[in-house]
GROMACS .gro file of C-alpha atoms in nm:
model
  361
    1MET     CA    1   0.000   0.000   0.000
    2SER     CA    2   0.285   0.232   0.091
    3SER     CA    3   0.453   0.155  -0.241
    4ASP     CA    4   0.142   0.254  -0.439
    5ASN     CA    5   0.119   0.582  -0.255
    6ASN     CA    6   0.479   0.660  -0.339
    7ILE     CA    7   0.416   0.591  -0.706
    8ASN     CA    8   0.108   0.818  -0.711
    9ASP     CA    9   0.298   1.098  -0.538
   10SER     CA   10   0.578   1.065  -0.790
   11ASN     CA   11   0.337   1.078  -1.086
   12LYS     CA   12   0.163   1.380  -0.941
   13LYS     CA   13   0.493   1.557  -0.886
   14GLY     CA   14   0.592   1.484  -1.246
   15ARG     CA   15   0.269   1.631  -1.378
   16ASP     CA   16   0.317   1.942  -1.165
   17ASP     CA   17   0.673   1.983  -1.289
   18ARG     CA   18   0.556   1.961  -1.652
   19LYS     CA   19   0.287   2.224  -1.588
   20ILE     CA   20   0.540   2.459  -1.434
   21THR     CA   21   0.775   2.399  -1.726
   22ILE     CA   22   0.500   2.471  -1.980
   23ILE     CA   23   0.395   2.788  -1.795
   24LEU     CA   24   0.753   2.911  -1.772
   25SER     CA   25   0.804   2.834  -2.143
   26LEU     CA   26   0.492   3.034  -2.233
   27VAL     CA   27   0.603   3.327  -2.018
   28LEU     CA   28   0.947   3.318  -2.179
   29PHE     CA   29   0.790   3.303  -2.526
   30VAL     CA   30   0.570   3.605  -2.451
   31LEU     CA   31   0.869   3.800  -2.319
   32ILE     CA   32   1.067   3.716  -2.633
   33ILE     CA   33   0.778   3.837  -2.856
   34ILE     CA   34   0.749   4.161  -2.655
   35GLY     CA   35   1.123   4.211  -2.685
   36ILE     CA   36   1.114   4.166  -3.062
   37ILE     CA   37   0.826   4.412  -3.099
   38ALA     CA   38   1.001   4.666  -2.875
   39PHE     CA   39   1.322   4.627  -3.075
   40PHE     CA   40   1.150   4.730  -3.396
   41LEU     CA   41   0.929   5.000  -3.248
   42MET     CA   42   1.169   5.177  -3.016
   43PRO     CA   43   1.407   5.437  -3.167
   44ASP     CA   44   1.770   5.347  -3.199
   45ASN     CA   45   1.978   5.439  -2.897
   46PRO     CA   46   2.325   5.547  -3.004
   47VAL     CA   47   2.627   5.444  -2.806
   48PRO     CA   48   2.730   5.731  -2.575
   49GLY     CA   49   3.012   5.934  -2.727
   50SER     CA   50   2.970   5.777  -3.074
   51ASP     CA   51   2.939   5.978  -3.398
   52GLU     CA   52   2.581   5.861  -3.422
   53GLU     CA   53   2.504   6.034  -3.095
   54GLN     CA   54   2.635   6.363  -3.233
   55VAL     CA   55   2.407   6.362  -3.542
   56THR     CA   56   2.051   6.442  -3.453
   57GLU     CA   57   1.814   6.466  -3.747
   58GLU     CA   58   1.558   6.745  -3.724
   59PRO     CA   59   1.204   6.612  -3.753
   60GLU     CA   60   1.022   6.721  -4.066
   61PRO     CA   61   0.798   7.018  -3.989
   62ILE     CA   62   0.427   6.957  -4.000
   63VAL     CA   63   0.280   7.180  -4.272
   64LEU     CA   64  -0.075   7.280  -4.198
   65PRO     CA   65  -0.300   7.430  -4.464
   66GLU     CA   66  -0.328   7.808  -4.435
   67ILE     CA   67  -0.662   7.916  -4.295
   68TYR     CA   68  -0.804   8.222  -4.466
   69ARG     CA   69  -1.034   8.432  -4.254
   70ALA     CA   70  -1.369   8.551  -4.378
   71PRO     CA   71  -1.392   8.921  -4.464
   72SER     CA   72  -1.547   9.139  -4.199
   73TYR     CA   73  -1.719   9.347  -4.467
   74LYS     CA   74  -2.041   9.200  -4.607
   75PHE     CA   75  -2.010   9.230  -4.983
   76THR     CA   76  -2.295   9.222  -5.230
   77GLU     CA   77  -2.238   8.938  -5.474
   78GLU     CA   78  -2.341   9.023  -5.829
   79GLU     CA   79  -2.382   8.675  -5.979
   80ILE     CA   80  -2.431   8.602  -6.346
   81TYR     CA   81  -2.459   8.278  -6.542
   82VAL     CA   82  -2.338   8.205  -6.892
   83MET     CA   83  -2.347   7.889  -7.101
   84ALA     CA   84  -2.041   7.777  -7.294
   85PRO     CA   85  -2.017   7.491  -7.544
   86ASP     CA   86  -1.773   7.201  -7.516
   87ILE     CA   87  -1.686   7.244  -7.148
   88THR     CA   88  -1.722   6.957  -6.902
   89ARG     CA   89  -1.777   7.136  -6.571
   90GLU     CA   90  -1.876   7.464  -6.413
   91TYR     CA   91  -1.615   7.738  -6.378
   92THR     CA   92  -1.651   8.023  -6.129
   93ILE     CA   93  -1.472   8.351  -6.191
   94ALA     CA   94  -1.450   8.655  -5.963
   95TRP     CA   95  -1.465   9.008  -6.103
   96VAL     CA   96  -1.344   9.321  -5.920
   97SER     CA   97  -1.320   9.667  -6.079
   98ASP     CA   98  -1.354  10.034  -5.994
   99VAL     CA   99  -1.229  10.047  -5.636
  100HIS     CA  100  -1.073  10.391  -5.708
  101MET     CA  101  -0.844  10.355  -5.404
  102ILE     CA  102  -0.691  10.674  -5.261
  103THR     CA  103  -0.423  10.678  -4.988
  104ASP     CA  104  -0.255  11.020  -5.031
  105PHE     CA  105  -0.353  11.284  -4.775
  106GLU     CA  106  -0.042  11.499  -4.783
  107ALA     CA  107   0.141  11.656  -5.074
  108GLY     CA  108   0.416  11.438  -5.218
  109ASP     CA  109   0.355  11.247  -5.538
  110VAL     CA  110   0.031  11.445  -5.544
  111SER     CA  111   0.093  11.814  -5.592
  112GLU     CA  112  -0.020  12.066  -5.332
  113GLU     CA  113  -0.260  12.227  -5.578
  114ASN     CA  114  -0.432  11.891  -5.652
  115LEU     CA  115  -0.445  11.766  -5.294
  116GLU     CA  116  -0.788  11.916  -5.225
  117THR     CA  117  -0.930  11.749  -5.538
  118VAL     CA  118  -0.789  11.414  -5.429
  119LYS     CA  119  -0.932  11.449  -5.077
  120ASN     CA  120  -1.272  11.536  -5.221
  121ARG     CA  121  -1.265  11.225  -5.444
  122TYR     CA  122  -1.169  11.018  -5.139
  123GLU     CA  123  -1.484  11.135  -4.961
  124THR     CA  124  -1.728  11.122  -5.254
  125LEU     CA  125  -1.608  10.849  -5.495
  126SER     CA  126  -1.377  10.600  -5.325
  127VAL     CA  127  -1.628  10.502  -5.055
  128THR     CA  128  -1.911  10.250  -5.013
  129PRO     CA  129  -2.267  10.365  -4.934
  130ASP     CA  130  -2.208  10.258  -4.573
  131GLY     CA  131  -1.891  10.464  -4.541
  132VAL     CA  132  -1.600  10.222  -4.603
  133HIS     CA  133  -1.330  10.392  -4.809
  134GLY     CA  134  -1.139  10.218  -5.085
  135LYS     CA  135  -0.815  10.190  -4.886
  136GLU     CA  136  -0.999   9.991  -4.614
  137LEU     CA  137  -1.214   9.803  -4.864
  138TRP     CA  138  -0.922   9.670  -5.071
  139PRO     CA  139  -0.783   9.440  -4.795
  140GLU     CA  140  -1.136   9.311  -4.739
  141ILE     CA  141  -1.170   9.234  -5.109
  142VAL     CA  142  -0.854   9.022  -5.091
  143ASN     CA  143  -0.989   8.851  -4.777
  144TYR     CA  144  -1.308   8.770  -4.966
  145LEU     CA  145  -1.122   8.627  -5.265
  146ASN     CA  146  -0.894   8.416  -5.043
  147TYR     CA  147  -1.182   8.291  -4.827
  148ASN     CA  148  -1.361   8.161  -5.134
  149ASP     CA  149  -1.235   7.939  -5.414
  150PHE     CA  150  -1.248   8.061  -5.773
  151ASP     CA  151  -1.107   7.915  -6.092
  152ALA     CA  152  -0.986   8.262  -6.187
  153VAL     CA  153  -0.987   8.622  -6.063
  154ILE     CA  154  -1.024   8.922  -6.293
  155PHE     CA  155  -0.931   9.272  -6.179
  156GLY     CA  156  -1.109   9.476  -6.440
  157GLY     CA  157  -0.941   9.814  -6.401
  158ASP     CA  158  -0.951  10.132  -6.192
  159LEU     CA  159  -0.844   9.962  -5.872
  160LEU     CA  160  -0.659  10.291  -5.815
  161ASP     CA  161  -0.801  10.639  -5.862
  162TYR     CA  162  -0.459  10.750  -5.988
  163CYS     CA  163  -0.106  10.618  -5.971
  164SER     CA  164   0.121  10.723  -5.685
  165THR     CA  165   0.385  10.550  -5.475
  166SER     CA  166   0.149  10.533  -5.178
  167ASN     CA  167  -0.143  10.394  -5.380
  168MET     CA  168   0.078  10.134  -5.546
  169GLU     CA  169   0.227  10.023  -5.213
  170ALA     CA  170  -0.123   9.971  -5.072
  171LEU     CA  171  -0.229   9.784  -5.385
  172LYS     CA  172   0.079   9.558  -5.389
  173LYS     CA  173   0.070   9.479  -5.017
  174GLU     CA  174  -0.268   9.310  -5.050
  175PHE     CA  175  -0.213   9.184  -5.405
  176ASP     CA  176   0.081   8.981  -5.275
  177ARG     CA  177  -0.151   8.811  -5.022
  178LEU     CA  178  -0.368   8.652  -5.291
  179LYS     CA  179  -0.363   8.273  -5.266
  180TYR     CA  180  -0.415   8.226  -5.640
  181PRO     CA  181  -0.126   8.144  -5.875
  182SER     CA  182  -0.028   8.416  -6.120
  183ASP     CA  183  -0.174   8.228  -6.417
  184ARG     CA  184  -0.518   8.247  -6.252
  185ILE     CA  185  -0.508   8.624  -6.192
  186LEU     CA  186  -0.580   8.876  -6.466
  187TYR     CA  187  -0.511   9.239  -6.378
  188LEU     CA  188  -0.621   9.476  -6.653
  189ARG     CA  189  -0.498   9.831  -6.610
  190ALA     CA  190  -0.722  10.120  -6.701
  191ASP     CA  191  -0.664  10.493  -6.728
  192HIS     CA  192  -0.695  10.560  -6.354
  193ASP     CA  193  -0.453  10.282  -6.258
  194MET     CA  194  -0.182  10.439  -6.473
  195GLY     CA  195  -0.293  10.802  -6.451
  196THR     CA  196  -0.048  11.058  -6.311
  197TRP     CA  197  -0.261  11.367  -6.366
  198TYR     CA  198  -0.249  11.471  -5.999
  199SER     CA  199   0.130  11.433  -5.979
  200ASP     CA  200   0.382  11.688  -5.872
  201TYR     CA  201   0.626  11.617  -6.153
  202SER     CA  202   0.900  11.808  -5.971
  203THR     CA  203   0.921  11.513  -5.729
  204GLY     CA  204   1.011  11.280  -6.015
  205PHE     CA  205   0.682  11.089  -6.021
  206ASP     CA  206   0.573  11.062  -6.384
  207ASP     CA  207   0.430  10.814  -6.638
  208ALA     CA  208   0.757  10.621  -6.652
  209LYS     CA  209   0.752  10.575  -6.274
  210ALA     CA  210   0.388  10.461  -6.289
  211TYR     CA  211   0.479  10.199  -6.548
  212GLU     CA  212   0.777  10.085  -6.340
  213LEU     CA  213   0.562  10.035  -6.027
  214HIS     CA  214   0.304   9.832  -6.219
  215GLU     CA  215   0.580   9.626  -6.374
  216GLU     CA  216   0.699   9.538  -6.023
  217LEU     CA  217   0.347   9.420  -5.941
  218ASP     CA  218   0.303   9.151  -6.205
  219GLY     CA  219   0.538   9.217  -6.494
  220ASN     CA  220   0.292   9.430  -6.692
  221ASP     CA  221   0.344   9.205  -6.996
  222GLU     CA  222   0.073   9.288  -7.248
  223SER     CA  223   0.129   8.959  -7.431
  224HIS     CA  224   0.000   8.766  -7.128
  225LYS     CA  225  -0.329   8.940  -7.057
  226TYR     CA  226  -0.531   8.620  -7.068
  227ILE     CA  227  -0.610   8.314  -6.856
  228ASP     CA  228  -0.612   7.974  -7.023
  229LEU     CA  229  -0.843   7.733  -6.838
  230ASP     CA  230  -0.791   7.467  -7.107
  231GLU     CA  231  -1.159   7.436  -7.196
  232ILE     CA  232  -1.217   7.811  -7.200
  233ILE     CA  233  -1.000   8.123  -7.226
  234ILE     CA  234  -1.047   8.461  -7.060
  235SER     CA  235  -0.907   8.714  -7.305
  236GLY     CA  236  -0.838   9.055  -7.153
  237VAL     CA  237  -0.755   9.393  -7.303
  238ASN     CA  238  -0.508   9.605  -7.114
  239MET     CA  239  -0.564   9.983  -7.114
  240SER     CA  240  -0.892   9.943  -7.303
  241VAL     CA  241  -0.935  10.321  -7.329
  242ARG     CA  242  -0.724  10.283  -7.644
  243ASN     CA  243  -0.697  10.023  -7.921
  244PRO     CA  244  -0.523   9.699  -7.819
  245GLY     CA  245  -0.206   9.765  -8.017
  246GLU     CA  246   0.003   9.527  -8.223
  247THR     CA  247   0.134   9.306  -7.940
  248GLN     CA  248  -0.205   9.244  -7.783
  249MET     CA  249  -0.376   9.198  -8.120
  250GLU     CA  250  -0.139   8.916  -8.215
  251VAL     CA  251  -0.225   8.732  -7.894
  252ILE     CA  252  -0.599   8.805  -7.921
  253LYS     CA  253  -0.618   8.683  -8.282
  254ASP     CA  254  -0.444   8.361  -8.180
  255ILE     CA  255  -0.684   8.308  -7.890
  256TYR     CA  256  -0.992   8.363  -8.109
  257SER     CA  257  -0.861   8.107  -8.359
  258ARG     CA  258  -0.812   7.819  -8.113
  259GLY     CA  259  -1.163   7.680  -8.139
  260VAL     CA  260  -1.246   7.712  -7.767
  261PRO     CA  261  -1.501   7.942  -7.600
  262VAL     CA  262  -1.370   8.289  -7.513
  263ILE     CA  263  -1.472   8.528  -7.236
  264ALA     CA  264  -1.384   8.883  -7.336
  265ALA     CA  265  -1.274   9.102  -7.042
  266THR     CA  266  -1.241   9.479  -7.079
  267HIS     CA  267  -1.264   9.786  -6.861
  268VAL     CA  268  -1.441  10.003  -7.119
  269PRO     CA  269  -1.762   9.836  -7.245
  270TYR     CA  270  -1.870   9.790  -7.608
  271TYR     CA  271  -2.179   9.927  -7.781
  272SER     CA  272  -2.495   9.730  -7.840
  273GLN     CA  273  -2.632   9.674  -8.189
  274THR     CA  274  -2.964   9.555  -8.050
  275ASP     CA  275  -3.042   9.712  -7.711
  276SER     CA  276  -3.093  10.087  -7.672
  277SER     CA  277  -3.107  10.062  -7.293
  278LEU     CA  278  -2.726  10.072  -7.276
  279GLU     CA  279  -2.721  10.417  -7.432
  280GLU     CA  280  -3.002  10.531  -7.204
  281LEU     CA  281  -2.812  10.412  -6.896
  282SER     CA  282  -2.490  10.574  -7.011
  283MET     CA  283  -2.653  10.910  -7.069
  284ARG     CA  284  -2.828  10.892  -6.733
  285VAL     CA  285  -2.528  10.798  -6.516
  286ARG     CA  286  -2.242  10.947  -6.721
  287ASN     CA  287  -2.411  11.211  -6.933
  288ARG     CA  288  -2.227  11.081  -7.240
  289ILE     CA  289  -2.164  10.765  -7.443
  290TYR     CA  290  -1.920  10.596  -7.208
  291TYR     CA  291  -1.830  10.291  -7.416
  292TRP     CA  292  -1.669  10.202  -7.749
  293SER     CA  293  -1.914  10.296  -8.022
  294PRO     CA  294  -1.883  10.410  -8.384
  295GLY     CA  295  -1.914  10.788  -8.377
  296GLY     CA  296  -1.880  10.802  -7.998
  297ASP     CA  297  -1.736  11.120  -7.850
  298LEU     CA  298  -1.486  10.943  -7.621
  299TYR     CA  299  -1.429  10.597  -7.764
  300ASP     CA  300  -1.473  10.608  -8.139
  301PRO     CA  301  -1.298  10.302  -8.287
  302ASP     CA  302  -1.037  10.363  -8.552
  303GLU     CA  303  -0.948  10.099  -8.812
  304GLU     CA  304  -0.729   9.903  -8.571
  305MET     CA  305  -0.990   9.904  -8.295
  306GLN     CA  306  -1.262   9.804  -8.537
  307GLU     CA  307  -1.055   9.502  -8.640
  308PHE     CA  308  -1.060   9.393  -8.277
  309LEU     CA  309  -1.434   9.459  -8.236
  310ASP     CA  310  -1.504   9.252  -8.546
  311LEU     CA  311  -1.360   8.948  -8.365
  312ILE     CA  312  -1.634   8.991  -8.104
  313TYR     CA  313  -1.930   9.099  -8.318
  314ASP     CA  314  -1.879   8.837  -8.589
  315GLU     CA  315  -2.169   8.590  -8.573
  316ASN     CA  316  -1.919   8.302  -8.577
  317SER     CA  317  -1.710   8.448  -8.295
  318PRO     CA  318  -1.612   8.207  -8.014
  319CYS     CA  319  -1.689   8.484  -7.763
  320VAL     CA  320  -1.961   8.370  -7.520
  321ILE     CA  321  -1.984   8.688  -7.308
  322VAL     CA  322  -1.822   9.030  -7.263
  323LEU     CA  323  -1.739   9.141  -6.907
  324ALA     CA  324  -1.680   9.510  -6.837
  325GLY     CA  325  -1.675   9.786  -6.575
  326HIS     CA  326  -1.616  10.162  -6.609
  327MET     CA  327  -1.983  10.265  -6.618
  328HIS     CA  328  -2.020  10.270  -6.237
  329ALA     CA  329  -2.360  10.109  -6.289
  330MET     CA  330  -2.477   9.757  -6.370
  331TRP     CA  331  -2.609   9.663  -6.715
  332ASP     CA  332  -2.681   9.328  -6.875
  333GLY     CA  333  -2.802   9.279  -7.230
  334GLU     CA  334  -2.719   9.167  -7.582
  335ILE     CA  335  -2.468   9.365  -7.786
  336ARG     CA  336  -2.549   9.156  -8.090
  337GLU     CA  337  -2.793   8.874  -8.140
  338GLY     CA  338  -2.683   8.584  -7.921
  339LEU     CA  339  -2.400   8.765  -7.739
  340ARG     CA  340  -2.436   8.919  -7.392
  341GLU     CA  341  -2.237   9.190  -7.225
  342HIS     CA  342  -2.243   9.235  -6.849
  343ILE     CA  343  -2.121   9.563  -6.702
  344PHE     CA  344  -2.053   9.515  -6.332
  345SER     CA  345  -2.140   9.748  -6.049
  346PRO     CA  346  -1.830   9.923  -5.911
  347ALA     CA  347  -1.646   9.763  -5.620
  348PHE     CA  348  -1.670  10.095  -5.434
  349SER     CA  349  -2.041  10.014  -5.400
  350GLY     CA  350  -1.939   9.710  -5.193
  351THR     CA  351  -1.997   9.471  -5.482
  352ILE     CA  352  -1.796   9.176  -5.616
  353GLY     CA  353  -1.896   9.003  -5.938
  354ILE     CA  354  -1.920   8.625  -5.969
  355VAL     CA  355  -1.943   8.461  -6.310
  356HIS     CA  356  -2.074   8.104  -6.330
  357VAL     CA  357  -1.976   7.945  -6.661
  358LEU     CA  358  -2.189   7.637  -6.719
  359PRO     CA  359  -2.172   7.361  -6.981
  360LYS     CA  360  -2.412   7.429  -7.264
  361VAL     CA  361  -2.659   7.143  -7.294
   0.00000   0.00000   0.00000
């Protein structure tokens, strides 16, 4: 009996030893797995004093997308819609013109004798109906453009009331904040942007200086006054108070021959062959014909200008709409059968234009 008990105790002890061995093996296995994982996940620890310890790589900076704040000024959005053939999606284009910004309040580039005139224009022209002057409105315009997303931005002329060092510095400061690439921005100069008629020429500020300052802004290259959106082209005319000139005409003719829809952008509007309401508006708000028109008192096309206008008025023209400013009043109508022109309200009224270009069904 005693012998059997000894055998049972021995068997039991053997089973217990095997259990302990298995448990210890499992624990060891788990520790090995944890060690392997830690080896691969933990950063390398250089040996103290080694070259590796001396070289510490800077972590790559985390680049966060820039957040553009909404403008504090509540703009009126003047939205228009136009259909274009052979495009596959909607394009949205912003239009800004006629800010007439003024920043000179002491004689300098502006002569002493013209300073009173400039101050009067600051109070009566370059100001919104609710009292925001152009120099405060311009940064808000850039905020608005950056806060939204457009396929292209057109500055349609008369952002300045006249050219001076101060006005150009204010223009450039905000212009440089635009988030859009240069090939999506079209800045068309007009007479006020380049005008030096209030200048004190004895200070050295003249037409050549005005051109130089604009050249610093965006190059002022008249051969690149267009935006190519692949399916559609925005074709602008720089200094549209005069005929386009040889350089611009070469580019414009090429654009109109490419077989894609064209949006014509100009500061000075074009006459209507079909709608007398344009003339009525012009006489009411400007007391004259304030657009290009045969026999017009201000903008009577010569042979060169008429060659350009023929590209637009031709019934087979690829032009789908004409966009303009200058009138300081809104107008929308046909200038020939099947072709619209939209004249935008001035930005100094607190208005920004938005053009929706839709695929023609």
